[in-house]
Short mmCIF file of C-alpha atoms in Angstrom, two decimals:
data_model
loop_
_atom_site.label_atom_id
_atom_site.label_comp_id
_atom_site.label_asym_id
_atom_site.label_seq_id
_atom_site.Cartn_x
_atom_site.Cartn_y
_atom_site.Cartn_z
CA MET A 262 128.59 164.36 120.23
CA SER A 263 126.81 162.25 117.66
CA ALA A 264 123.16 163.01 117.13
CA GLY A 265 122.48 159.27 116.64
CA PRO A 266 120.74 157.62 113.72
CA THR A 267 118.18 159.72 111.90
CA MET A 268 114.77 158.60 110.67
CA GLN A 269 116.22 158.53 107.16
CA ASP A 270 118.99 156.17 108.31
CA ALA A 271 116.45 153.80 109.89
CA MET A 272 114.20 153.61 106.81
CA PRO A 273 114.97 150.94 104.20
CA SER A 274 116.50 152.31 101.02
CA TYR A 275 114.08 152.75 98.14
CA ASP A 276 115.59 152.85 94.68
CA PRO A 277 112.78 153.57 92.19
CA MET A 278 114.96 152.62 89.21
CA GLU A 279 115.78 149.24 90.78
CA ARG A 280 112.13 148.62 91.66
CA ALA A 281 111.04 149.50 88.14
CA GLU A 282 113.61 147.19 86.59
CA ARG A 283 112.57 144.29 88.84
CA ALA A 284 108.93 144.89 87.93
CA ARG A 285 109.80 144.89 84.22
CA VAL A 286 111.70 141.60 84.50
CA ARG A 287 108.81 140.01 86.42
CA ALA A 288 106.34 141.15 83.77
CA GLU A 289 108.49 139.73 80.95
CA THR A 290 108.92 136.44 82.79
CA ARG A 291 105.19 136.22 83.46
CA LEU A 292 104.38 136.91 79.80
CA ALA A 293 106.86 134.29 78.59
CA GLY A 294 105.29 131.72 80.92
CA THR A 295 101.77 132.59 79.81
CA ILE A 296 102.71 132.28 76.14
CA ALA A 297 104.44 128.92 76.73
CA ASP A 298 101.36 127.66 78.60
CA PHE A 299 99.01 128.78 75.80
CA PHE A 300 100.88 126.77 73.17
CA LEU A 301 101.14 123.60 75.24
CA ASP A 302 99.33 120.59 73.82
CA ALA A 303 96.32 119.63 75.91
CA ASP A 304 97.85 116.29 76.89
CA ALA A 305 101.01 118.02 78.14
CA ARG A 306 99.18 120.51 80.37
CA LEU A 307 98.71 119.59 84.02
CA ASP A 308 95.12 119.56 85.23
CA ASP A 309 94.29 121.79 88.20
CA ARG A 310 94.14 118.94 90.71
CA THR A 311 97.57 117.59 89.71
CA ARG A 312 99.09 121.07 89.59
CA LEU A 313 97.79 121.91 93.07
CA LEU A 314 99.08 118.71 94.68
CA LEU A 315 102.40 118.99 92.83
CA ALA A 316 102.94 122.51 94.16
CA GLN A 317 101.96 121.35 97.65
CA VAL A 318 104.32 118.35 97.62
CA LEU A 319 107.25 120.30 96.16
CA GLY A 320 106.77 123.15 98.64
CA ALA A 321 106.49 120.74 101.56
CA ILE A 322 109.64 118.81 100.61
CA VAL A 323 111.75 121.93 100.07
CA GLY A 324 110.35 123.54 103.23
CA ALA A 325 111.07 120.48 105.37
CA ILE A 326 114.66 120.27 104.14
CA GLU A 327 115.14 124.01 104.61
CA TRP A 328 113.97 124.05 108.21
CA ASP A 329 115.89 120.91 109.07
CA ILE A 330 119.12 122.50 107.83
CA ARG A 331 118.39 125.90 109.41
CA ARG A 332 117.55 124.48 112.84
CA HIS A 333 120.58 122.22 113.03
CA ALA A 334 122.95 124.88 111.67
CA ALA A 335 121.59 127.40 114.20
CA ARG A 336 122.08 124.91 117.03
CA LEU A 337 125.69 124.35 115.97
CA LEU A 338 126.35 128.09 115.84
CA VAL A 339 124.79 128.81 119.21
CA GLY A 340 126.71 125.90 120.70
CA ASP A 341 129.94 127.46 119.44
CA GLY A 342 129.02 130.80 121.00
CA ALA A 343 127.94 132.49 117.76
CA THR A 344 124.48 133.39 119.07
CA ARG A 345 123.80 136.25 116.64
CA ALA A 346 124.78 134.10 113.67
CA GLY A 347 122.51 131.35 114.98
CA GLU A 348 119.57 133.75 115.27
CA ALA A 349 120.23 135.06 111.78
CA MET A 350 120.25 131.48 110.47
CA LEU A 351 116.68 131.01 111.71
CA LYS A 352 115.35 134.39 110.61
CA VAL A 353 117.19 135.89 107.63
CA GLY A 354 115.68 134.65 104.37
CA ALA A 355 113.57 132.06 106.18
CA GLY A 356 110.90 130.54 103.96
CA THR A 357 112.35 132.00 100.75
CA VAL A 358 114.31 128.96 99.56
CA LEU A 359 111.56 127.63 97.28
CA GLU A 360 111.30 131.02 95.57
CA ARG A 361 115.08 131.28 95.20
CA LEU A 362 115.38 127.80 93.68
CA THR A 363 112.48 128.53 91.34
CA ARG A 364 114.02 131.80 90.16
CA ALA A 365 117.33 130.06 89.57
CA GLY A 366 115.61 127.44 87.41
CA LEU A 367 116.97 124.55 89.48
CA LEU A 368 113.53 123.09 90.14
CA ARG A 369 113.05 122.62 86.41
CA ASP A 370 115.37 119.64 86.74
CA GLU A 371 113.89 116.92 84.52
CA ASP A 372 114.69 113.99 86.81
CA LEU A 373 113.27 115.73 89.88
CA MET A 374 110.07 116.87 88.19
CA ASP A 375 109.58 113.50 86.48
CA GLU A 376 109.72 111.80 89.87
CA LEU A 377 107.41 114.29 91.59
CA ILE A 378 104.84 114.39 88.78
CA ALA A 379 104.78 110.59 88.66
CA ARG A 380 104.37 110.45 92.45
CA VAL A 381 101.51 112.94 92.43
CA ARG A 382 99.68 111.24 89.55
CA HIS A 383 100.21 107.87 91.18
CA ASP A 384 98.69 109.09 94.47
CA LEU A 385 95.73 110.79 92.79
CA ILE A 386 94.91 107.73 90.69
CA ALA A 387 95.33 105.37 93.64
CA ALA A 388 92.89 107.45 95.70
CA SER A 389 90.34 107.41 92.85
CA LEU A 390 90.42 103.70 92.01
CA PRO A 391 87.08 101.95 92.44
CA VAL A 392 87.09 99.58 95.38
CA GLU A 393 86.37 95.98 94.42
CA VAL A 394 86.04 93.46 97.23
CA ALA A 395 85.34 89.82 96.48
CA GLU A 396 83.53 89.28 99.80
CA PRO A 397 81.82 92.12 101.75
CA ASP A 398 83.27 91.00 105.09
CA GLU A 399 86.73 90.17 103.73
CA ALA A 400 89.69 92.20 104.98
CA SER A 401 91.71 94.18 102.47
CA LEU A 402 94.64 92.54 100.67
CA LEU A 403 97.40 94.26 102.66
CA VAL A 404 95.70 93.60 105.99
CA ARG A 405 95.46 89.89 105.12
CA LEU A 406 99.10 89.81 103.99
CA ALA A 407 100.17 91.50 107.23
CA GLY A 408 98.68 88.56 109.11
CA VAL A 409 100.14 85.63 107.15
CA PRO A 410 102.52 83.16 108.85
CA ASP A 411 105.38 84.10 106.50
CA SER A 412 107.18 86.72 108.59
CA VAL A 413 108.97 88.28 105.60
CA VAL A 414 105.70 88.88 103.74
CA ALA A 415 103.88 90.00 106.89
CA SER A 416 106.62 92.46 107.83
CA ALA A 417 106.75 93.98 104.34
CA ALA A 418 102.95 94.24 104.18
CA SER A 419 102.82 95.99 107.57
CA ALA A 420 105.57 98.37 106.45
CA LEU A 421 103.66 99.20 103.26
CA LEU A 422 100.48 99.88 105.24
CA ALA A 423 102.42 102.33 107.42
CA ALA A 424 104.25 103.97 104.49
CA GLU A 425 101.07 104.51 102.48
CA SER A 426 99.30 105.87 105.54
CA ARG A 427 102.11 108.41 106.07
CA ARG A 428 101.95 109.43 102.40
CA ARG A 429 98.16 109.80 102.50
CA VAL A 430 98.22 111.97 105.66
CA ALA A 431 101.03 114.08 104.19
CA ASN A 432 99.01 114.71 101.01
CA GLU A 433 95.90 115.57 102.98
CA GLN A 434 97.63 117.90 105.45
CA GLY A 435 100.19 119.43 103.09
CA HIS A 436 103.33 118.43 104.99
CA VAL A 437 105.97 115.75 104.73
CA GLY A 438 108.02 113.89 107.29
CA GLY A 439 110.85 113.41 104.80
CA SER A 440 111.49 114.01 101.13
CA GLU A 441 110.64 110.42 100.11
CA LEU A 442 112.84 110.99 97.06
CA PRO A 443 115.32 108.51 95.63
CA ALA A 444 118.74 109.02 97.25
CA GLU A 445 120.30 110.70 94.20
CA LEU A 446 117.51 113.29 93.92
CA HIS A 447 117.45 113.89 97.68
CA HIS A 448 121.20 114.49 97.61
CA ARG A 449 120.82 117.00 94.77
CA LEU A 450 117.95 118.87 96.46
CA VAL A 451 119.63 119.07 99.88
CA TRP A 452 122.68 120.85 98.44
CA TRP A 453 120.50 123.20 96.39
CA VAL A 454 118.57 124.12 99.53
CA ALA A 455 121.80 124.57 101.50
CA ALA A 456 123.15 126.87 98.79
CA ALA A 457 119.92 128.90 98.74
CA ILE A 458 120.05 129.33 102.53
CA ARG A 459 123.67 130.49 102.28
CA ASP A 460 122.81 132.85 99.42
CA GLY A 461 119.97 134.39 101.44
CA LEU A 462 122.09 135.35 104.43
CA LYS A 463 123.12 139.00 104.54
CA THR A 464 126.48 138.07 106.03
CA ALA A 465 127.91 134.60 105.84
CA ALA A 466 130.87 134.05 108.11
CA ARG A 467 133.03 131.00 107.68
CA ASP A 468 131.37 129.51 110.79
CA SER A 469 127.96 129.81 109.14
CA ASP A 470 129.20 128.07 106.00
CA ARG A 471 130.59 125.22 108.06
CA ALA A 472 127.36 124.95 110.07
CA ILE A 473 125.23 124.83 106.90
CA THR A 474 127.49 122.17 105.42
CA ASP A 475 127.36 120.03 108.57
CA ALA A 476 123.56 120.38 108.73
CA ALA A 477 123.20 119.37 105.07
CA GLN A 478 125.39 116.32 105.59
CA ARG A 479 123.29 115.38 108.62
CA SER A 480 120.16 115.54 106.43
CA LEU A 481 121.81 113.30 103.86
CA ALA A 482 122.90 110.78 106.48
CA ALA A 483 119.39 110.60 107.96
CA HIS A 484 117.70 109.94 104.59
CA ASP A 485 116.54 106.34 104.16
CA GLU A 486 115.10 105.73 100.72
CA GLY A 487 114.19 102.23 101.87
CA GLU A 488 111.24 103.72 103.80
CA ARG A 489 109.61 105.13 100.64
CA PRO A 490 106.32 103.40 99.70
CA ASP A 491 107.86 102.45 96.35
CA ALA A 492 110.78 100.68 98.01
CA VAL A 493 108.58 98.96 100.59
CA ALA A 494 106.16 97.78 97.87
CA THR A 495 109.12 96.42 95.90
CA ARG A 496 110.25 94.41 98.94
CA LEU A 497 106.74 93.04 99.40
CA ALA A 498 106.46 92.05 95.73
CA ALA A 499 109.79 90.21 95.96
CA ALA A 500 108.66 88.45 99.15
CA LEU A 501 105.38 87.40 97.54
CA ASP A 502 107.14 86.30 94.34
CA ALA A 503 103.78 85.55 92.72
CA ARG A 504 103.85 82.51 90.44
CA PRO A 505 102.40 82.72 86.90
CA ASN A 506 99.17 81.04 88.04
CA GLU A 507 98.87 83.54 90.96
CA LEU A 508 99.84 86.71 89.14
CA ALA A 509 96.46 87.70 87.66
CA ALA A 510 94.70 87.43 91.03
CA VAL A 511 97.38 89.49 92.83
CA LEU A 512 97.35 92.23 90.18
CA VAL A 513 93.56 92.46 90.06
CA GLU A 514 93.19 92.42 93.83
CA SER A 515 95.90 95.06 94.26
CA ILE A 516 93.98 97.35 91.92
CA GLY A 517 90.68 96.51 93.62
CA ASP A 518 92.19 97.31 97.01
CA ARG A 519 93.47 100.70 95.78
CA ARG A 520 97.05 99.53 96.37
CA LEU A 521 98.54 100.95 93.21
CA SER A 522 102.07 100.80 94.66
CA LEU A 523 101.72 97.06 95.15
CA PHE A 524 100.24 96.62 91.65
CA VAL A 525 103.20 98.47 90.13
CA ALA A 526 105.74 96.57 92.25
CA VAL A 527 104.24 93.16 91.41
CA LEU A 528 104.17 94.10 87.72
CA ALA A 529 107.81 95.25 87.90
CA HIS A 530 108.91 92.07 89.69
CA ALA A 531 107.14 89.83 87.20
CA LEU A 532 108.64 91.65 84.21
CA GLY A 533 112.10 92.02 85.71
CA ILE A 534 112.10 95.82 85.36
CA GLY A 535 112.49 98.74 87.77
CA PHE A 536 109.62 100.16 89.81
CA ASP A 537 109.97 103.51 88.02
CA GLN A 538 109.59 101.83 84.64
CA ALA A 539 106.52 99.86 85.72
CA ARG A 540 105.01 103.00 87.23
CA ALA A 541 105.60 104.96 84.03
CA ILE A 542 103.78 102.42 81.86
CA THR A 543 100.96 102.13 84.41
CA LEU A 544 100.40 105.91 84.55
CA ASP A 545 100.64 106.39 80.77
CA PRO A 546 97.06 107.38 79.77
CA GLU A 547 97.29 105.72 76.35
CA GLY A 548 98.07 102.42 78.07
CA ASP A 549 99.68 100.73 75.06
CA ARG A 550 102.82 99.67 76.94
CA LEU A 551 100.78 98.44 79.91
CA TRP A 552 98.62 96.20 77.72
CA LEU A 553 101.76 94.83 76.05
CA ALA A 554 103.29 94.20 79.48
CA LEU A 555 100.19 92.35 80.64
CA ARG A 556 100.13 90.26 77.48
CA ALA A 557 103.85 89.53 77.98
CA LEU A 558 102.78 88.02 81.30
CA ASP A 559 100.06 86.05 79.48
CA MET A 560 97.18 87.89 81.15
CA ASP A 561 93.80 86.98 79.69
CA ARG A 562 90.97 89.19 78.48
CA PRO A 563 88.99 89.42 81.79
CA THR A 564 92.14 90.38 83.73
CA ILE A 565 93.18 93.07 81.26
CA ALA A 566 89.61 94.36 81.05
CA ARG A 567 89.25 94.70 84.85
CA ILE A 568 92.59 96.48 85.18
CA GLY A 569 91.88 98.78 82.21
CA LEU A 570 88.39 99.70 83.39
CA ALA A 571 89.57 100.44 86.94
CA LEU A 572 92.36 102.71 85.70
CA SER A 573 89.97 104.42 83.27
CA GLU A 574 87.56 105.21 86.10
CA ALA A 575 90.39 106.63 88.23
CA ASP A 576 92.21 108.65 85.55
CA PRO A 577 90.17 111.21 83.55
CA ARG A 578 92.93 111.35 80.91
CA ARG A 579 92.08 107.82 79.75
CA ASP A 580 89.60 107.13 76.95
CA ILE A 581 87.50 104.23 78.20
CA GLU A 582 85.68 103.82 74.87
CA ALA A 583 88.95 103.61 72.95
CA PHE A 584 90.15 100.97 75.41
CA ALA A 585 86.97 98.93 74.97
CA ASP A 586 87.28 99.14 71.17
CA ALA A 587 90.92 98.04 71.31
CA LEU A 588 90.45 95.17 73.77
CA ASP A 589 90.08 92.45 71.13
CA ALA A 590 93.22 93.62 69.35
CA ILE A 591 95.12 93.75 72.65
CA VAL A 592 94.19 90.18 73.58
CA SER A 593 95.13 88.94 70.09
CA ILE A 594 98.78 89.95 70.60
CA GLY A 595 100.98 86.91 71.03
CA VAL A 596 102.85 86.51 74.31
CA GLU A 597 106.27 86.22 72.64
CA ASP A 598 105.61 89.26 70.44
CA ALA A 599 104.59 91.26 73.52
CA ARG A 600 107.71 90.18 75.40
CA ALA A 601 109.94 91.23 72.50
CA SER A 602 108.27 94.65 72.30
CA ILE A 603 108.85 95.51 75.96
CA ALA A 604 112.33 93.95 76.23
CA PRO A 605 114.05 97.39 76.15
CA LEU A 606 112.38 98.22 79.47
CA ALA A 607 114.58 95.63 81.18
CA LEU A 608 117.81 97.33 80.09
CA ASN A 609 120.09 98.84 82.73
CA ARG A 610 118.69 102.25 83.67
CA ASP A 611 121.89 104.19 82.94
CA PHE A 612 122.29 102.36 79.63
CA ARG A 613 118.67 103.11 78.75
CA MET A 614 119.08 106.80 79.57
CA ALA A 615 122.28 106.97 77.51
CA LEU A 616 120.50 105.45 74.50
CA ARG A 617 117.63 107.92 74.91
CA ALA A 618 120.03 110.87 75.10
CA LEU A 619 121.83 109.62 71.97
CA SER A 620 118.58 109.31 70.03
CA ARG A 621 117.60 112.89 71.00
CA THR A 622 120.96 114.15 69.76
CA GLU A 623 120.62 112.37 66.43
CA ARG A 624 117.15 113.82 65.83
CA ARG A 625 118.43 117.41 66.03
#
């Protein structure tokens, strides 16, 4: 008769050589990261506030996708009678996906991090913009637009109010209702998360693989990038279609109302460029491309000054004295010269990226 499992059998295996090797690798990785951080230029290093929110947003997005896939995959397995596999789906490796993706280096993806860093900086700057209201009792710009007779404008303004409110609550509470990523990046991240879940399972039967795949495809099908604040702001800017004589007032009031998404979208619409391009030049702390863009739209000195000062107050990376010193030179730039200088921004995105990749190759 078997004596049954012993205490030694029940205890997890402890391999001191394996533990020592893992500790050595962690120490080397930590040292390499510390050295790389030390030699970073000051303007390339994330400030603590941006780093904290970036980590929070990335963790929340990955975590939300992970649990969405795990829950649906588990439900599929239990429904097919594979109860133990369903329980394992919810428990084994749960909450470790972010760490696995980080170790694998997948989260260093340039497109993904560019989007997330831009989003975080955009939100931080928007929250720090000084509020400028023309009349003390006047409603904010978006609230007024939500009440106009034009149903297209009103609907888009109401949608932007809701989208920005969701984003603000998510940032404050450290959770997300959805990834709010462009479709291509969401697609990439969902499959990475699915692979990390699969990799973390101790045993992965064919049924589990199929359940994970079905759950990932469900997540992809449910994603609507049209609900992102960027997309909603773009629709509102197109609906407004501000005329040249209206543009300065809309841009200034958007900034004064802390509606940076609307400012960026109106700028993009007026220039005929993508939201991501307009956001990049708006967030650039040097501001050279933004001033050229504003001059290309024939913005005058008071308009450029109000926009520049507001952004300088909201973004500690900006040099407000340098901006003030350069203001005369900025305003002296001819409209046609400014338009010619920013013309490459209007190129097709894929074409623009191909040209950039080619120039990097030639510099090597």
